[in-house]
Coordinates of C-alpha atoms and ligand atoms in Angstrom, one line a residue:
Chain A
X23 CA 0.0 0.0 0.0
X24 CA 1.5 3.1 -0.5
X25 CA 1.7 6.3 1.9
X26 CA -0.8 8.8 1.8
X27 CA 0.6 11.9 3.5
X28 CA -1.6 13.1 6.3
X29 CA -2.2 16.6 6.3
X30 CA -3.2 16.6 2.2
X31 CA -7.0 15.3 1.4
X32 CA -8.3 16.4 5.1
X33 CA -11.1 19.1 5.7
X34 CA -9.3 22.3 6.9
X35 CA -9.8 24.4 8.7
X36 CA -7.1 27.0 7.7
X37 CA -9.8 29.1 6.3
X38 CA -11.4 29.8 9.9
X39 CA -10.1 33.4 10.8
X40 CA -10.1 32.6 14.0
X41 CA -7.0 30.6 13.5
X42 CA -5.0 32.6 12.2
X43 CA -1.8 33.3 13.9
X44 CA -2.1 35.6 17.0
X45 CA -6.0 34.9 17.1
X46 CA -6.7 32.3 20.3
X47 CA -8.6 29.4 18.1
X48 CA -11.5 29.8 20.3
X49 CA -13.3 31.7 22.7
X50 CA -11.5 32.2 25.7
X51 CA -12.7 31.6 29.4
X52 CA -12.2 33.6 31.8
X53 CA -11.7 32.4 35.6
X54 CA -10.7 33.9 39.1
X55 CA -9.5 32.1 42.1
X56 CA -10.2 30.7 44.0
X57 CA -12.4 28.6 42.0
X58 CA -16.1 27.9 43.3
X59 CA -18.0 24.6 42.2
X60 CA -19.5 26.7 39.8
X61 CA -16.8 27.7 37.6
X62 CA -15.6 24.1 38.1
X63 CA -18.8 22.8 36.1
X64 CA -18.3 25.2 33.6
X65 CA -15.3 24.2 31.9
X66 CA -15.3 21.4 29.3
X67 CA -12.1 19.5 28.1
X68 CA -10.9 21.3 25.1
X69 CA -11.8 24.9 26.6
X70 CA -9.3 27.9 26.5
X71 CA -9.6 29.5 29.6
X72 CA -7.4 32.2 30.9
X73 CA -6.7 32.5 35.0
X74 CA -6.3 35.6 36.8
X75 CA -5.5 35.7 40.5
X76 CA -3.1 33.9 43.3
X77 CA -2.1 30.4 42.3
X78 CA 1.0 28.0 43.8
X79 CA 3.5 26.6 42.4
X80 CA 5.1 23.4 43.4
X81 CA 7.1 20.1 42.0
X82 CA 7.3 16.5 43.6
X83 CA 9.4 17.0 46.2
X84 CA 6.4 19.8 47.7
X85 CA 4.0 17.6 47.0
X86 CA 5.4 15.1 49.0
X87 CA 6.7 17.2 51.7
X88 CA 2.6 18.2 51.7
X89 CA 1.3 15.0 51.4
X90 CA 3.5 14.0 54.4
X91 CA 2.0 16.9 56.6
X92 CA -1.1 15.4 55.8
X93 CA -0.4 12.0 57.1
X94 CA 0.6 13.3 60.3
X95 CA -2.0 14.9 60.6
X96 CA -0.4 18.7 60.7
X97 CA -1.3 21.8 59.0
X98 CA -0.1 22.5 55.4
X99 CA 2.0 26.0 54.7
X100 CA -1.0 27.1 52.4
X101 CA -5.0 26.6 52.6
X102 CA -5.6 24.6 49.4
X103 CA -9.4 25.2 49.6
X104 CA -10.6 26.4 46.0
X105 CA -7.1 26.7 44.6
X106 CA -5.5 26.0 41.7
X107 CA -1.8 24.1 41.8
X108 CA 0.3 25.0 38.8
X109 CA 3.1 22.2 38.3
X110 CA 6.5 24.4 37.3
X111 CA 9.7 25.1 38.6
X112 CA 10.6 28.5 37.4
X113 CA 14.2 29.5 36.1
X114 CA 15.8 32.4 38.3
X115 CA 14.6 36.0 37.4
X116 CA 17.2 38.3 36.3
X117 CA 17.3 41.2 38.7
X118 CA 14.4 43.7 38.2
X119 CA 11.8 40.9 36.9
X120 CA 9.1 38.9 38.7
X121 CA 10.1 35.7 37.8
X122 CA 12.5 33.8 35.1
X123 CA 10.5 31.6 32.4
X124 CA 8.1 28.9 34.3
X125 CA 6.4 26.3 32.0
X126 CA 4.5 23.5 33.2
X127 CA 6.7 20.6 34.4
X128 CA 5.4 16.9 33.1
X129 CA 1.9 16.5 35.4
X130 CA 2.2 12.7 35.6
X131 CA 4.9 12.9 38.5
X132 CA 2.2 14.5 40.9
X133 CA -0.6 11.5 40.4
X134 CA 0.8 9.5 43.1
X135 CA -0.2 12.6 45.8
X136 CA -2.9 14.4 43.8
X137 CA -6.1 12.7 44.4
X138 CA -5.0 12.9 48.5
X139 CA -4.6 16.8 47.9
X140 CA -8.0 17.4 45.8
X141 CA -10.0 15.0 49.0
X142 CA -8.2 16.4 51.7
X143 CA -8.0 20.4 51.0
X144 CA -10.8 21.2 48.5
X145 CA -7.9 21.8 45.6
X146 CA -9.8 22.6 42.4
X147 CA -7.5 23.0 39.6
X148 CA -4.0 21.7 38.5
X149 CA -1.8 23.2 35.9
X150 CA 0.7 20.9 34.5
X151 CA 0.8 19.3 31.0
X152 CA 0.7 15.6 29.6
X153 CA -1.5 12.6 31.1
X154 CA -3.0 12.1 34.3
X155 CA -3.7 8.6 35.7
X156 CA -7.0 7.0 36.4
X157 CA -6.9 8.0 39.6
X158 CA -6.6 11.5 39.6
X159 CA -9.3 11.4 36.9
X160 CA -11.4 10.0 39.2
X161 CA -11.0 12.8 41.8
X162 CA -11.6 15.2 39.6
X163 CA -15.1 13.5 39.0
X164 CA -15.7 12.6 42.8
X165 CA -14.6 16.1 44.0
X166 CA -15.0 18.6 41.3
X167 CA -11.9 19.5 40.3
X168 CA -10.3 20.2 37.1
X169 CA -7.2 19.7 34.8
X170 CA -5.5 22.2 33.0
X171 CA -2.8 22.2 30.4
X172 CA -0.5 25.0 29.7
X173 CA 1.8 24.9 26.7
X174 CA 4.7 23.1 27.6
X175 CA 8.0 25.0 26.4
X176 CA 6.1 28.5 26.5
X177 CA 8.4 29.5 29.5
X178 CA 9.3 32.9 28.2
X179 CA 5.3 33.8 27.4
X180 CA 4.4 32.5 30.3
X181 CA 6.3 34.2 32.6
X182 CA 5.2 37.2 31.4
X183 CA 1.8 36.6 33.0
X184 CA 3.1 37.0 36.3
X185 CA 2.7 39.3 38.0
X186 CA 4.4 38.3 41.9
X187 CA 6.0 35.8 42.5
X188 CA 7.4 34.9 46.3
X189 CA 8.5 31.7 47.8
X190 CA 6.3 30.7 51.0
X191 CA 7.7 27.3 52.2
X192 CA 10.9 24.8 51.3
X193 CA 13.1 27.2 50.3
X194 CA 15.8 24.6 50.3
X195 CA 14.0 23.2 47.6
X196 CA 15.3 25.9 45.1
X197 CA 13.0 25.7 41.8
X198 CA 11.3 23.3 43.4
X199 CA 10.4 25.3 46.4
X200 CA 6.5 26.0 47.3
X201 CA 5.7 29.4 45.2
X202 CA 2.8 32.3 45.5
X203 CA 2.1 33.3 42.3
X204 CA -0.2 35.7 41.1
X205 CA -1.4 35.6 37.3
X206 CA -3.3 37.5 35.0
X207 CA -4.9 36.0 32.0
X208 CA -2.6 32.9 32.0
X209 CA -3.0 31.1 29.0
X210 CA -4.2 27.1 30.0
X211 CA -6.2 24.7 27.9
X212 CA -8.9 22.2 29.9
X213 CA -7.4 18.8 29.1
X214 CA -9.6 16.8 32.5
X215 CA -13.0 18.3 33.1
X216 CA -15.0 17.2 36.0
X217 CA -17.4 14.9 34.0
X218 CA -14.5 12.7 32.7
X219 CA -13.9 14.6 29.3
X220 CA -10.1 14.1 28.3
X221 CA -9.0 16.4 25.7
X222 CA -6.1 13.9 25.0
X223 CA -8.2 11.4 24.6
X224 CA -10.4 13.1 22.5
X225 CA -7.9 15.0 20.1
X226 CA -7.0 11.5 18.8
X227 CA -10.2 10.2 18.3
X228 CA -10.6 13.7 16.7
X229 CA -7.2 14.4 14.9
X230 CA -5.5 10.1 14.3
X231 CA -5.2 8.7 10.7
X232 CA -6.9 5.3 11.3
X233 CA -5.6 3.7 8.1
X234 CA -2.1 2.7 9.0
X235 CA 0.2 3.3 6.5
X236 CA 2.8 0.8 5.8
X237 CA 6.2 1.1 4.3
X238 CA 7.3 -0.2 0.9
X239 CA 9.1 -3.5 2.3
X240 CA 11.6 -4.1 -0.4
X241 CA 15.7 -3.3 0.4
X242 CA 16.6 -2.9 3.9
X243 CA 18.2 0.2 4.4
X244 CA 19.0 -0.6 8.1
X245 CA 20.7 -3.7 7.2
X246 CA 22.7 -2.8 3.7
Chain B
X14 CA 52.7 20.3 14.4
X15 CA 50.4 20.6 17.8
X16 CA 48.2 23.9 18.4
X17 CA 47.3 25.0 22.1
X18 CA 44.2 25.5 23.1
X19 CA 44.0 27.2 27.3
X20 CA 41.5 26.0 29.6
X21 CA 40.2 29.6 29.9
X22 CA 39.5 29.5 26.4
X23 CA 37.3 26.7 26.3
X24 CA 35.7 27.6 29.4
X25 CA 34.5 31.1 27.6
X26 CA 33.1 29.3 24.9
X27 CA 31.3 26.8 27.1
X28 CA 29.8 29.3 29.2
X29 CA 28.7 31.7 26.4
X30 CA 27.0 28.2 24.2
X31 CA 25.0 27.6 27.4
X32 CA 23.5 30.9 27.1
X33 CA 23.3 31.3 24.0
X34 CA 21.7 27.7 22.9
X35 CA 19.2 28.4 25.6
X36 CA 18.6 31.8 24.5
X37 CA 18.2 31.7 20.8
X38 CA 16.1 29.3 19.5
X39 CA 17.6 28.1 15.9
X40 CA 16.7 29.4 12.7
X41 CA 15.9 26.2 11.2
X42 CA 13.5 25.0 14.4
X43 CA 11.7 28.3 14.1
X44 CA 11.8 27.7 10.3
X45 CA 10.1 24.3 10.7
X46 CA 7.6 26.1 13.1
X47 CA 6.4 28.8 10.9
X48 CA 6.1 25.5 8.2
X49 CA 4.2 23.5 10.2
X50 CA 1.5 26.4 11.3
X51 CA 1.2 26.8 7.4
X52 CA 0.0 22.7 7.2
X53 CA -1.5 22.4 10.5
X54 CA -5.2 21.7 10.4
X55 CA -6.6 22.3 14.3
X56 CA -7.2 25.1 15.5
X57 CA -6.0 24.2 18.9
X58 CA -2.8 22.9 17.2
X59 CA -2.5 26.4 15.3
X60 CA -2.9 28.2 18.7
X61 CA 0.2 25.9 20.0
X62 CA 2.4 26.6 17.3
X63 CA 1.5 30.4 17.2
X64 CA 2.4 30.4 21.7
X65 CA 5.4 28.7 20.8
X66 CA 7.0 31.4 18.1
X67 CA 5.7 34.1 20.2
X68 CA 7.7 32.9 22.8
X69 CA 10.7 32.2 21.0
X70 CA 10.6 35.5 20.0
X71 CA 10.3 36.9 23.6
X72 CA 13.0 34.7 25.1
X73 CA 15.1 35.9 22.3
X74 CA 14.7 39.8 22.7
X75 CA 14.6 39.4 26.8
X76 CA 17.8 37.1 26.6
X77 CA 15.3 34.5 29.4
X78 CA 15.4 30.8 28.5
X79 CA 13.2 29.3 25.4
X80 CA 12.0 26.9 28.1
X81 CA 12.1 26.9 32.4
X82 CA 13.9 23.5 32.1
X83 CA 17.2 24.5 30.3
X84 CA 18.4 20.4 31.2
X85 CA 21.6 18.9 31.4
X86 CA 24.3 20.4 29.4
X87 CA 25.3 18.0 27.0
X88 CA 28.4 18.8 25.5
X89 CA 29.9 17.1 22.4
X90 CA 33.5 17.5 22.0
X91 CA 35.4 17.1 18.6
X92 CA 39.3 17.2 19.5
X93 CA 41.4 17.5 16.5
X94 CA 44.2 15.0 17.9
X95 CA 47.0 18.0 17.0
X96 CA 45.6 19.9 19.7
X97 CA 46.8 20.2 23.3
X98 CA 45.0 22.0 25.9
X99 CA 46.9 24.0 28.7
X100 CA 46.5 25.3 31.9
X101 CA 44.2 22.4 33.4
X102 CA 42.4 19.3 33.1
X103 CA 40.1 19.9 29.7
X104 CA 36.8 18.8 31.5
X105 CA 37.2 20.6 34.4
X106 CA 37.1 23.9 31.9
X107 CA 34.0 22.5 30.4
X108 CA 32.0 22.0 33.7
X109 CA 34.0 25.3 34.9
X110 CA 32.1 27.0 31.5
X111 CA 28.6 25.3 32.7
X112 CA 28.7 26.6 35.8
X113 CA 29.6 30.1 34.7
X114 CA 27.3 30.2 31.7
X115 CA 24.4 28.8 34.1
X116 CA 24.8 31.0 36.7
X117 CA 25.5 33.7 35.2
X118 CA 22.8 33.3 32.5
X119 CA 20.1 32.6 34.7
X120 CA 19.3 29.3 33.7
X121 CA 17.9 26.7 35.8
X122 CA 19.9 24.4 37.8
X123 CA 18.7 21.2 37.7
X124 CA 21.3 18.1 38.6
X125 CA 20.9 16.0 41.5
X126 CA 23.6 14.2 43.2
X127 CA 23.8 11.7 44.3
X128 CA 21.1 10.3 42.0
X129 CA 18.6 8.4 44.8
X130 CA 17.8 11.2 47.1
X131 CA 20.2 13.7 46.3
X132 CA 20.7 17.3 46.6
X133 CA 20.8 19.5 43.6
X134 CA 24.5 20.5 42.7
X135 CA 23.4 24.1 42.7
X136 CA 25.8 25.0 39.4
X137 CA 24.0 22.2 37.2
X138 CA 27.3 20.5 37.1
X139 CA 28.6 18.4 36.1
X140 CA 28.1 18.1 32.1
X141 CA 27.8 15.0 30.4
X142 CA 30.2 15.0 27.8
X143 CA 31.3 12.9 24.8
X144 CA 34.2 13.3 23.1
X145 CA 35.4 12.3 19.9
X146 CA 39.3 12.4 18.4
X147 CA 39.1 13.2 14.9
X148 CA 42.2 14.3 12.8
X149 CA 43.3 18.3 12.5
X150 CA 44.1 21.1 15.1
X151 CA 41.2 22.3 15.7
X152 CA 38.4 21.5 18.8
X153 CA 34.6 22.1 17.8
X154 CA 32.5 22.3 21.5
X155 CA 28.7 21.6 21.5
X156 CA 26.1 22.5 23.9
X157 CA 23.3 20.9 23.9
X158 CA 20.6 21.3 27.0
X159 CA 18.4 17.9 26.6
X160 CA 15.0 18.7 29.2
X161 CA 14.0 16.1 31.6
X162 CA 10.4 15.8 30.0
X163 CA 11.5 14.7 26.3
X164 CA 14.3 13.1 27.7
X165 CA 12.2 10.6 30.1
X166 CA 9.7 9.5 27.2
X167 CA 13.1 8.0 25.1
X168 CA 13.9 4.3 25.1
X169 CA 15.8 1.9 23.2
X170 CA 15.6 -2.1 22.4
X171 CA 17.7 -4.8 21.4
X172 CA 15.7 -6.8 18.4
X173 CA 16.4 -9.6 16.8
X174 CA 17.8 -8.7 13.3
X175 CA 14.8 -10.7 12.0
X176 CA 12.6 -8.3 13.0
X177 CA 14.0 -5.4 10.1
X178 CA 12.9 -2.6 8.9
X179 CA 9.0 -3.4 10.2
X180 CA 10.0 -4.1 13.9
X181 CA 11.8 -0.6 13.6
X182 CA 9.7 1.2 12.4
X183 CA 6.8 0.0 14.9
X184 CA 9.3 0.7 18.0
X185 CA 9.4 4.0 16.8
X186 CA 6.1 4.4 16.4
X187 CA 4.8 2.9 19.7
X188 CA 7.6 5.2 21.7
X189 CA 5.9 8.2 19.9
X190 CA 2.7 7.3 20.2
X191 CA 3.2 6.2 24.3
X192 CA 5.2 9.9 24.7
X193 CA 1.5 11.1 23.5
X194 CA 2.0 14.7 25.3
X195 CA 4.4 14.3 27.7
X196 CA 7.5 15.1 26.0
X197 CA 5.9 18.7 24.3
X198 CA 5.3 18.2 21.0
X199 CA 5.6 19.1 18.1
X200 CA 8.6 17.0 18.6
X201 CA 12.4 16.0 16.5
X202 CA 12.6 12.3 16.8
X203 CA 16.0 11.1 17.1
X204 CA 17.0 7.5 15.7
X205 CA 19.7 5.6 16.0
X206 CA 19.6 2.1 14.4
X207 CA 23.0 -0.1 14.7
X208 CA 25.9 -0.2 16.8
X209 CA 25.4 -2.0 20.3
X210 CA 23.6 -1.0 23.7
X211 CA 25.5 2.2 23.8
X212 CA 26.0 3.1 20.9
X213 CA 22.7 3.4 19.4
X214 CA 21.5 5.6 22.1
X215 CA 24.5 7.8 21.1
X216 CA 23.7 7.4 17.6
X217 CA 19.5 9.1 18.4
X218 CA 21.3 11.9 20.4
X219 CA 23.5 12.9 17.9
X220 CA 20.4 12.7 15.0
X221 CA 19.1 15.5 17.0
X222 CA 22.3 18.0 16.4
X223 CA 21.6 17.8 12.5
X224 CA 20.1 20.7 11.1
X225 CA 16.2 20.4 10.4
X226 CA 15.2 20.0 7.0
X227 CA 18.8 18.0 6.0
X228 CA 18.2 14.0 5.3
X229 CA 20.2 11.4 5.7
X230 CA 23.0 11.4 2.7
X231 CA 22.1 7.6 2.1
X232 CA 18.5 7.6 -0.1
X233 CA 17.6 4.5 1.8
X234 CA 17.9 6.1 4.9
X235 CA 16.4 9.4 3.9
X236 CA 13.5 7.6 2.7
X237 CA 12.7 5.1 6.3
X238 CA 13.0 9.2 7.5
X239 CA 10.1 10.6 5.2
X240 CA 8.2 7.2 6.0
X241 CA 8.5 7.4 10.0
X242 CA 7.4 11.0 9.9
X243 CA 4.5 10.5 8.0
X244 CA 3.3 7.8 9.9
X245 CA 4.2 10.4 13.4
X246 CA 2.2 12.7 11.7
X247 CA -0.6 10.0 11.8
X248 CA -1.4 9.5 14.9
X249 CA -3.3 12.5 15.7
X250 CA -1.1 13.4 18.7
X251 CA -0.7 17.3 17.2
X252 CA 1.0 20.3 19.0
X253 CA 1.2 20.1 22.4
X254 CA -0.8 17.1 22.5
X255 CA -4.4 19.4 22.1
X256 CA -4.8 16.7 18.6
X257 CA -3.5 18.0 15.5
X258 CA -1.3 16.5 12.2
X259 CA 2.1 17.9 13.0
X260 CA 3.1 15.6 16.1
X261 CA 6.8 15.6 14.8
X262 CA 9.4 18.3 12.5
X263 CA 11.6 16.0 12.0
X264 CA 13.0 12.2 12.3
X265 CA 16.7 12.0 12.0
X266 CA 18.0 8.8 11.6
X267 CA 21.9 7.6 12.0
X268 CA 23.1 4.0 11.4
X269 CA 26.4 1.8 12.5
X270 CA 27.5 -1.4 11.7
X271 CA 26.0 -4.0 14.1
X272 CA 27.1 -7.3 15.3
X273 CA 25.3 -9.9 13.2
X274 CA 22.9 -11.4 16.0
X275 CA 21.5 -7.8 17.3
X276 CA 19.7 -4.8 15.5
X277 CA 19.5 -2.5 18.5
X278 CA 17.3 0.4 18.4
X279 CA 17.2 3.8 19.8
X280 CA 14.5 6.8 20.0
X281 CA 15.8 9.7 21.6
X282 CA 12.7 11.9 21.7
X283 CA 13.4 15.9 21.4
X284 CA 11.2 18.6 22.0
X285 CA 10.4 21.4 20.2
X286 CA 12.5 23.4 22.5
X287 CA 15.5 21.9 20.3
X288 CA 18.8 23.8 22.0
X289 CA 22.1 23.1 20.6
X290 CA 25.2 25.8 19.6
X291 CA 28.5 25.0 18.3
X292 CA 31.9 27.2 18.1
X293 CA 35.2 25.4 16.6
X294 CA 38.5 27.0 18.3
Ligands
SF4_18 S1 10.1 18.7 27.2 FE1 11.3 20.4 26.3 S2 9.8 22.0 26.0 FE2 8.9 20.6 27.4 S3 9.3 21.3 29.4 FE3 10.9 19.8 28.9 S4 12.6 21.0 28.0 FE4 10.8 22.3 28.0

């Protein structure tokens, strides 16, 4: 069979204005925290939403630290109730600016301590990017929360919707210390809505070539 | 005849790639970019690709990294075997260069020592470096920052040499296709196919350092290229994962002899945050 090169023969959608480059592909949402149930409900997987207000930053090594604090029973650094986590471990500012570029780290390191967090604090949102497991899918069902994706490698843009940016617990942690940050209009995408949407999921139902196309099996370039 | 090269020399250079190659993303990656907004066909995809030039564009005019996680410093050393390098012991310059170019650059530290609850080395130190002899007087340095995220969704596999072309082609395919939108796509996919256990993984990193756009000089090789980025560019992955037809710019593919009862395998996934800058002394 021979190829068929994927992006020639399918419907575009170049011609929508709305894609075009500097345009946002769709109408943007935008949310405050903390976030009520409300808002929660609201958001569907594939949204663009844009979140203004305090938010905290923190890695694997806070998460454990907090999910630790929780099994003895002590208070956490921060009240989690209606909050959103963002998962990113900033580069140092340069002197005179807020913060130094701060992308989304790879979400599924969080899952083992996420769903604990959403039950036990009333956490609404993460920020991170890539899959989340079962589990913390769940949670967002059982407890209305929600999953956001920011766009990984958009460090520099990002950054520049922040506005403060302070450090309030594990300092020795260094980038991956427990941050304040407050946004305006940071650019996410709803990947986990709280009725089990997965944009992921749903782009390659959406977007995947089912016909696979295989390779003219004649020489063997590996093996000449 | 032999040339000197100093320590402080190298060190300079070091320093100033790390910067730089986290700086500035290349021409050619922001050329591929720019291409693949042209063919991409969802919206959300379009939207990725048009964050990602926008902040290429701020990280270059604010001198701030491309991306948060500027990685480990790789650096690939080609040491004309006429050379001779005074005033110290050659990689203590390079790591010397990485810790001054990522302190003073403002780049993120991000090396942990030891590697089972350790502490981070605070100066991203040390580098890990490769270095090859080659004939002449002159040394050519490379930095190239490799992220933790692209990095983690790589893998290699010994098959059996039965398994050809197919059985490479379909490791390929299934690393992709399991990276789904971990690793931040749109994506370079780096594949080494020969050699042994290490040296195919050597082989998929150093696909990555060839410009984009340049095939393989072999036809053969160029063409198992154009067919494994088609079939990337099937699965419906798409910029930053959001579903779309560019999942990958580029597969770069480099071969070695192998012994005749292995064909060892490796995918070294890259980001689109595709850092490397060279200077020959
Ligand atoms: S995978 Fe690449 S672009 Fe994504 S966060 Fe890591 S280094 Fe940055």
């Amino acid at each position: 069979m021979k190829f068929k090169y994927p992006s020639r023969g399918t419907a575009p959608m170049d011609s929508n204005p709305a894609c075009r480059r500097g345009a946002p592909a769709t109408e943007d949402k935008r949310i405050r925290t903390p976030l009520e149930d409300a808002v929660v409900e609201d958001l569907r997987s594939g949204d663009r939403v844009l979140v203004s207000g305090v938010i905290y930053a923190a890695r694997d090594s806070a998460h454990k630290r907090l999910v630790e604090l929780l099994d003895r029973g002590e208070e956490l650094p921060v009240d989690l109730k209606g909050q959103i986590i963002y998962y990113v471990g900033p580069a140092p500012a340069r002197p005179g600016r807020v913060i130094g570029s701060a992308g989304p780290t790879t979400s599924g390191r969080m899952d083992p301590y996420t769903p604990r967090l959403i039950a036990a604090t009333g956490l609404k949102g993460m920020i991170g990017k890539g899959y989340r497991s079962s589990e913390v899918k769940k949670a967002l069902v059982d407890h209305k929360a929600v999953y956001f994706a920011a766009v990984g490698g958009a460090g520099a843009l990002i950054a520049r919707c922040i506005k403060r940016a302070e450090v309030i617990a594990y300092p020795d942690l260094g980038p991956e210390a427990l941050h304040l940050l407050e946004v305006e209009d940071l650019p996410v995408t709803v990947i986990n809505d709280c009725y089990g949407g997965d944009l992921y999921t749903e782009a390659l139902a959406r977007y995947s070539i089912k016909e696979v196309p295989e390779l003219p099996l004649g020489k063997d370039p590996a093996l000449s | 005849m032999t040339r000197i090269i100093t320590c402080d020399e190298i060190t300079r250079a070091v320093a100033d790639l790390c910067r730089e190659a986290n700086y500035y993303l290349g021409k050619d990656v922001r050329g591929a970019l720019e291409g693949a907004l042209a063919r991409e066909v969802s919206p959300q995809g379009k939207d990725v690709l048009n964050q990602l030039l926008e902040n290429a564009a701020i990280a270059a005019a604010e001198e701030v990294p491309i991306c948060q996680d500027t990685g480990v410093a790789v650096v690939f050393l080609e040491l004309g075997q006429e050379v001779q390098v005074q005033g110290g012991y050659l990689y203590d310059a390079i790591n010397a260069g990485v810790r001054q170019g990522y302190t003073e650059g403002y780049l993120r530290k991000s090396m942990v020592y030891p590697p089972l609850d350790g502490r981070n080395t605070g100066d991203n130190t040390p580098a890990i470096i490769h270095t090859e002899i080659v004939p002449g007087d002159k040394l050519t340095i490379t930095v190239a920052p490799k992220g933790g995220g692209s990095e983690n969704m790589s893998a290699a596999v010994m098959l059996a040499p039965a398994a050809g072309i197919r059985g490479v082609k379909e490791f390929v395919l299934e690393t992709v296709k399991k990276a789904g939108p971990n690793p931040c796509p749109p994506l370079i996919v780096g594949v080494g196919i020969g050699g042994n256990f290490e040296k195919c993984a050597l082989l998929a990193k150093k696909a990555l350092l060839r410009p984009l756009g340049e095939p393989h000089p072999l036809e053969g090789i160029a063409a198992l290229e154009r067919d494994l980025l088609e079939s990337i560019n099937c699965l419906g992955i798409g910029p930053g994962g959001f579903g779309g037809r560019i999942t990958a710019l580029a597969v770069h593919v480099e071969i070695f002899a192998r012994h005749i009862a292995s064909l060892p395998v490796a995918v070294n996934i890259q980001c689109h945050a595709a850092r490397h800058k060279s200077i020959t002394l």
